[in-house]
XYZ file of N, CA and C in Angstrom:
462
model
N 98.229 67.263 133.945
C 98.766 67.594 132.634
C 100.069 66.824 132.435
N 100.163 66.148 131.293
C 101.409 65.505 130.891
C 102.043 66.357 129.812
N 103.287 66.733 130.002
C 104.022 67.556 129.047
C 105.109 66.690 128.403
N 104.804 66.149 127.217
C 105.734 65.279 126.507
C 106.775 66.157 125.824
N 108.026 65.969 126.197
C 109.093 66.848 125.715
C 109.128 68.135 126.506
N 108.658 68.091 127.740
C 108.506 69.281 128.573
C 109.785 69.817 129.177
N 110.903 69.204 128.865
C 112.178 69.729 129.347
C 112.245 69.801 130.857
N 112.613 70.960 131.345
C 112.776 71.166 132.784
C 111.447 71.369 133.497
N 110.358 71.342 132.760
C 109.051 71.517 133.390
C 108.711 72.957 133.673
N 108.919 73.810 132.698
C 108.692 75.248 132.886
C 107.249 75.587 133.253
N 106.313 74.728 132.893
C 104.898 75.010 133.187
C 104.486 74.582 134.597
N 105.361 73.901 135.299
C 105.040 73.369 136.625
C 104.527 74.444 137.581
N 105.124 75.613 137.523
C 104.720 76.665 138.472
C 103.329 77.208 138.184
N 102.776 76.905 137.016
C 101.446 77.391 136.656
C 100.356 76.330 136.789
N 100.762 75.079 136.888
C 99.801 73.972 136.870
C 99.920 73.130 138.131
N 98.791 72.761 138.689
C 98.772 72.001 139.942
C 99.304 70.578 139.761
N 98.683 69.824 138.891
C 99.092 68.440 138.641
C 99.795 68.379 137.300
N 101.115 68.268 137.331
C 101.926 68.415 136.129
C 103.055 67.389 136.146
N 103.268 66.725 135.003
C 104.358 65.766 134.856
C 105.061 66.059 133.535
N 106.384 66.210 133.585
C 107.152 66.412 132.354
C 107.927 65.138 132.028
N 107.970 64.835 130.729
C 108.736 63.703 130.215
C 109.700 64.269 129.183
N 110.993 63.927 129.315
C 111.980 64.466 128.390
C 113.267 63.665 128.516
N 114.190 63.936 127.607
C 115.538 63.357 127.676
C 116.376 63.978 128.785
N 116.000 65.173 129.195
C 116.792 65.897 130.189
C 116.692 65.265 131.569
N 117.768 65.331 132.310
C 117.779 64.810 133.681
C 116.826 65.567 134.592
N 116.509 66.803 134.256
C 115.658 67.630 135.104
C 114.170 67.356 134.910
N 113.804 66.529 133.951
C 112.397 66.179 133.744
C 111.922 65.279 134.880
N 110.624 65.264 135.122
C 110.073 64.375 136.137
C 110.354 62.916 135.781
N 110.221 62.607 134.499
C 110.516 61.264 134.010
C 111.460 61.399 132.829
N 112.659 60.863 132.995
C 113.635 60.901 131.906
C 113.350 59.721 130.988
N 113.159 60.019 129.697
C 112.712 58.997 128.766
C 113.147 59.354 127.354
N 113.653 58.385 126.628
C 113.982 58.565 125.221
C 112.812 58.024 124.405
N 112.048 58.902 123.817
C 110.830 58.514 123.106
C 111.085 57.639 121.890
N 112.316 57.616 121.403
C 112.613 56.767 120.256
C 113.008 55.351 120.673
N 113.295 55.172 121.954
C 113.725 53.856 122.428
C 112.813 53.270 123.498
N 112.010 54.118 124.146
C 111.161 53.673 125.251
C 109.733 54.156 125.008
N 108.801 53.446 125.580
C 107.404 53.841 125.441
C 106.977 54.671 126.642
N 106.007 55.513 126.443
C 105.477 56.319 127.543
C 104.821 55.378 128.560
N 105.192 55.482 129.829
C 104.759 54.513 130.842
C 103.423 54.858 131.502
N 102.436 55.196 130.708
C 101.160 55.613 131.269
C 100.024 54.796 130.665
N 99.021 54.549 131.472
C 97.824 53.844 131.029
C 96.969 54.774 130.172
N 96.065 54.194 129.424
C 95.106 54.985 128.649
C 94.293 55.867 129.596
N 93.946 57.064 129.121
C 93.106 58.013 129.866
C 93.701 58.408 131.217
N 95.011 58.557 131.282
C 95.699 58.881 132.534
C 95.744 60.368 132.862
N 95.658 61.228 131.840
C 95.807 62.668 132.053
C 94.656 63.422 131.400
N 94.187 64.466 132.069
C 93.129 65.305 131.499
C 93.596 66.002 130.236
N 94.874 66.341 130.205
C 95.430 67.048 129.057
C 96.857 66.567 128.811
N 97.196 66.394 127.540
C 98.565 66.066 127.149
C 99.060 67.169 126.222
N 100.241 67.689 126.527
C 100.912 68.671 125.682
C 102.055 67.982 124.961
N 102.216 68.300 123.690
C 103.353 67.798 122.921
C 103.772 68.932 121.988
N 104.653 69.776 122.493
C 104.990 71.030 121.827
C 106.403 70.983 121.250
N 106.485 71.101 119.936
C 107.780 71.122 119.232
C 108.602 69.863 119.519
N 107.966 68.708 119.462
C 108.626 67.443 119.771
C 108.601 66.476 118.594
N 107.455 66.289 117.986
C 107.263 65.212 117.011
C 108.237 65.268 115.837
N 108.606 66.454 115.407
C 109.483 66.585 114.245
C 110.898 66.080 114.512
N 111.203 65.791 115.783
C 112.517 65.272 116.157
C 112.549 63.746 116.231
N 111.405 63.103 116.029
C 111.294 61.658 116.265
C 111.091 60.876 114.977
N 111.816 59.781 114.846
C 111.568 58.871 113.724
C 110.182 58.240 113.844
N 109.762 57.961 115.066
C 108.506 57.257 115.320
C 107.359 58.188 115.706
N 107.285 59.345 115.063
C 106.269 60.318 115.438
C 104.848 59.792 115.293
N 104.603 58.890 114.349
C 103.248 58.346 114.172
C 102.843 57.525 115.397
N 103.755 56.704 115.878
C 103.470 55.881 117.059
C 103.288 56.739 118.307
N 104.127 57.746 118.470
C 104.022 58.628 119.637
C 102.709 59.403 119.593
N 102.324 59.876 118.432
C 101.048 60.586 118.310
C 99.902 59.674 118.741
N 99.898 58.447 118.244
C 98.838 57.499 118.603
C 98.823 57.236 120.112
N 100.002 57.102 120.707
C 100.087 56.820 122.142
C 99.574 57.981 122.981
N 99.934 59.213 122.624
C 99.466 60.346 123.440
C 97.964 60.552 123.278
N 97.403 60.139 122.153
C 95.941 60.181 121.998
C 95.272 59.207 122.961
N 95.909 58.089 123.219
C 95.356 57.105 124.164
C 95.520 57.568 125.610
N 96.641 58.213 125.901
C 96.949 58.624 127.272
C 96.014 59.729 127.762
N 95.593 60.621 126.869
C 94.754 61.728 127.309
C 93.321 61.271 127.575
N 92.721 61.851 128.600
C 91.293 61.623 128.853
C 90.465 62.513 127.946
N 90.945 63.748 127.757
C 90.118 64.730 127.061
C 90.888 65.531 126.024
N 91.900 66.276 126.448
C 92.543 67.276 125.594
C 93.942 66.865 125.159
N 94.266 67.231 123.926
C 95.611 67.069 123.387
C 95.969 68.362 122.663
N 97.088 68.942 123.043
C 97.567 70.163 122.400
C 98.922 69.854 121.782
N 99.016 70.082 120.475
C 100.210 69.726 119.692
C 100.722 70.972 118.987
N 102.027 71.098 118.900
C 102.580 72.106 117.996
C 103.604 71.430 117.096
N 103.581 71.834 115.850
C 104.548 71.387 114.849
C 105.226 72.638 114.293
N 106.482 72.853 114.640
C 107.158 74.069 114.198
C 107.696 73.943 112.781
N 108.140 75.060 112.277
C 108.845 75.126 110.993
C 108.038 74.600 109.821
N 106.734 74.826 109.855
C 105.900 74.502 108.697
C 106.263 75.478 107.592
N 106.532 74.956 106.453
C 106.974 75.795 105.346
C 105.803 76.140 104.451
N 105.736 77.375 103.986
C 104.700 77.716 103.009
C 104.958 76.959 101.712
N 103.917 76.780 100.930
C 104.050 75.991 99.705
C 105.096 76.578 98.765
N 105.350 77.872 98.877
C 106.339 78.522 98.009
C 107.781 78.212 98.423
N 107.956 77.525 99.546
C 109.290 77.197 100.053
C 110.036 76.310 99.059
N 111.289 76.583 98.890
C 112.140 75.789 98.011
C 112.936 74.797 98.858
N 112.825 73.491 98.607
C 113.493 72.490 99.453
C 115.002 72.682 99.601
N 115.654 73.302 98.641
C 117.098 73.483 98.759
C 117.473 74.310 99.967
N 116.522 75.082 100.510
C 116.843 75.896 101.686
C 117.179 75.045 102.904
N 116.672 73.832 102.945
C 117.010 72.941 104.052
C 118.513 72.700 104.081
N 119.107 72.629 102.921
C 120.548 72.401 102.849
C 121.323 73.505 103.549
N 120.786 74.718 103.504
C 121.465 75.821 104.173
C 121.470 75.643 105.690
N 120.427 74.992 106.234
C 120.358 74.793 107.671
C 121.218 73.628 108.133
N 121.280 72.563 107.345
C 121.922 71.343 107.805
C 122.987 70.845 106.848
N 123.561 71.746 106.122
C 124.598 71.348 105.175
C 125.908 71.182 105.908
N 126.685 70.171 105.536
C 128.020 69.990 106.096
C 128.080 68.850 107.088
N 129.278 68.616 107.586
C 129.526 67.574 108.577
C 130.105 68.225 109.823
N 129.262 68.545 110.794
C 129.771 69.194 111.995
C 130.691 68.262 112.775
N 131.691 68.829 113.410
C 132.641 68.054 114.198
C 131.921 67.357 115.355
N 131.027 68.078 116.008
C 130.248 67.521 117.116
C 128.822 67.268 116.659
N 128.268 66.138 117.090
C 126.899 65.792 116.733
C 125.937 66.816 117.334
N 125.061 67.399 116.516
C 124.073 68.339 117.067
C 123.134 67.617 118.036
N 122.751 68.300 119.111
C 121.853 67.690 120.086
C 120.474 67.447 119.496
N 119.950 68.440 118.824
C 118.593 68.330 118.304
C 118.608 68.585 116.815
N 118.037 67.697 116.092
C 117.915 67.861 114.658
C 116.531 67.463 114.229
N 115.936 68.257 113.416
C 114.629 67.886 112.885
C 114.802 66.729 111.923
N 113.907 65.771 112.021
C 113.953 64.612 111.144
C 112.861 64.665 110.098
N 111.940 65.599 110.255
C 110.823 65.734 109.328
C 110.739 67.189 108.859
N 110.610 67.360 107.560
C 110.386 68.671 106.959
C 109.088 68.582 106.182
N 108.298 69.628 106.240
C 106.966 69.529 105.663
C 106.424 70.915 105.333
N 105.485 70.886 104.409
C 104.749 72.102 104.084
C 103.619 72.286 105.094
N 103.085 73.483 105.149
C 102.009 73.806 106.080
C 100.823 72.860 105.919
N 100.430 72.608 104.678
C 99.263 71.750 104.459
C 99.562 70.293 104.814
N 100.813 69.857 104.725
C 101.171 68.518 105.189
C 100.883 68.386 106.683
N 101.238 69.422 107.434
C 101.014 69.408 108.885
C 99.523 69.344 109.198
N 98.734 70.132 108.484
C 97.280 70.119 108.698
C 96.707 68.745 108.367
N 97.085 68.194 107.234
C 96.575 66.882 106.833
C 96.995 65.792 107.815
N 98.220 65.870 108.319
C 98.700 64.905 109.313
C 97.831 64.966 110.565
N 97.640 66.165 111.101
C 96.854 66.330 112.331
C 95.420 65.843 112.114
N 94.810 66.242 111.009
C 93.418 65.848 110.747
C 93.270 64.329 110.619
N 94.146 63.702 109.862
C 94.010 62.260 109.647
C 94.325 61.471 110.913
N 95.349 61.907 111.674
C 95.681 61.207 112.916
C 94.598 61.422 113.973
N 93.988 62.591 113.990
C 92.890 62.843 114.924
C 91.723 61.896 114.622
N 91.352 61.807 113.372
C 90.250 60.931 112.990
C 90.552 59.473 113.334
N 91.755 59.025 113.015
C 92.156 57.643 113.296
C 92.078 57.326 114.787
N 92.362 58.310 115.620
C 92.427 58.110 117.065
C 91.171 58.571 117.801
N 90.078 58.744 117.070
C 88.801 59.122 117.676
C 88.896 60.438 118.446
N 89.568 61.397 117.826
C 89.707 62.735 118.397
C 89.040 63.727 117.444
N 88.545 64.810 117.992
C 87.973 65.887 117.190
C 88.944 67.061 117.188
N 89.222 67.559 116.006
C 90.072 68.743 115.889
C 89.227 69.963 116.234
N 89.554 70.620 117.321
C 88.795 71.773 117.797
C 89.299 73.064 117.168
N 90.614 73.194 117.063
C 91.172 74.461 116.592
C 92.567 74.256 116.045
N 92.881 75.000 114.980
C 94.248 75.091 114.464
C 94.603 76.571 114.392
N 95.756 76.893 114.892
C 96.267 78.260 114.809
C 97.666 78.221 114.211
N 98.015 79.306 113.562
C 99.355 79.460 112.993
C 100.071 80.559 113.738
N 101.282 80.280 114.155
C 102.109 81.264 114.837
C 103.317 81.519 113.952
N 103.487 82.763 113.568
C 104.631 83.096 112.713
C 105.893 83.173 113.557
N 106.930 82.563 113.031
C 108.236 82.593 113.683
C 109.216 83.275 112.746
N 110.440 83.320 113.150
C 111.451 84.012 112.338
C 111.674 83.310 110.999
N 112.196 84.035 110.070
C 112.559 83.545 108.738
C 111.374 82.951 107.981
N 110.205 83.552 108.139
C 108.993 83.144 107.418
C 108.586 81.694 107.695
N 108.971 81.173 108.835
C 108.539 79.841 109.239
C 107.309 79.998 110.124
N 106.480 79.006 110.110
C 105.272 79.031 110.907
C 105.200 77.794 111.782
N 104.540 77.924 112.911
C 104.257 76.777 113.761
C 102.753 76.548 113.743
N 102.384 75.306 113.597
C 100.987 74.921 113.693
C 100.720 74.532 115.140
N 99.670 75.085 115.702
C 99.196 74.701 117.025
C 97.819 74.102 116.835
N 97.611 72.913 117.382
C 96.322 72.240 117.237
C 95.806 71.808 118.603
N 94.506 71.978 118.783
C 93.819 71.517 119.989
C 92.845 70.423 119.560
N 92.984 69.255 120.171
C 92.123 68.129 119.875
C 91.400 67.681 121.135
N 90.204 67.136 120.947
C 89.405 66.645 122.061
C 88.994 65.220 121.783
N 89.158 64.370 122.793
C 88.779 62.969 122.634
C 87.264 62.853 122.569
N 86.789 62.035 121.636
C 85.336 61.828 121.487
C 84.805 60.897 122.570
């Protein structure tokens, strides 16, 4: 299992063959996904996880395509903070309004409605010869939802 954005590798104790890639020093492979490419051959891992990562990247389209190539079979993706269609864009200003003295470590670079997330996953899956097996919605605080998708390589 490859865990892209896996941080300290919290899943390691549950999985036999596990590799985490992250900006953190505690990851198995320290890597900046916006400046470096994932150093794996096509079909290197039975499963690739990419949970709450893509929305932080300018190059999310390229990273999505790359992780589709790296997986042999399964890809599990989550996209957090999907907004319902009734969401008013001005609310984003409440989250990121102002000029903080210190640069925030993590900032979302993409904001989207729930159906944008579904359409993104479906179109990228098709482009990369993957089948969308399942989509689930997980409700989070403040009426935000996370999309969880399971894809299988054809």
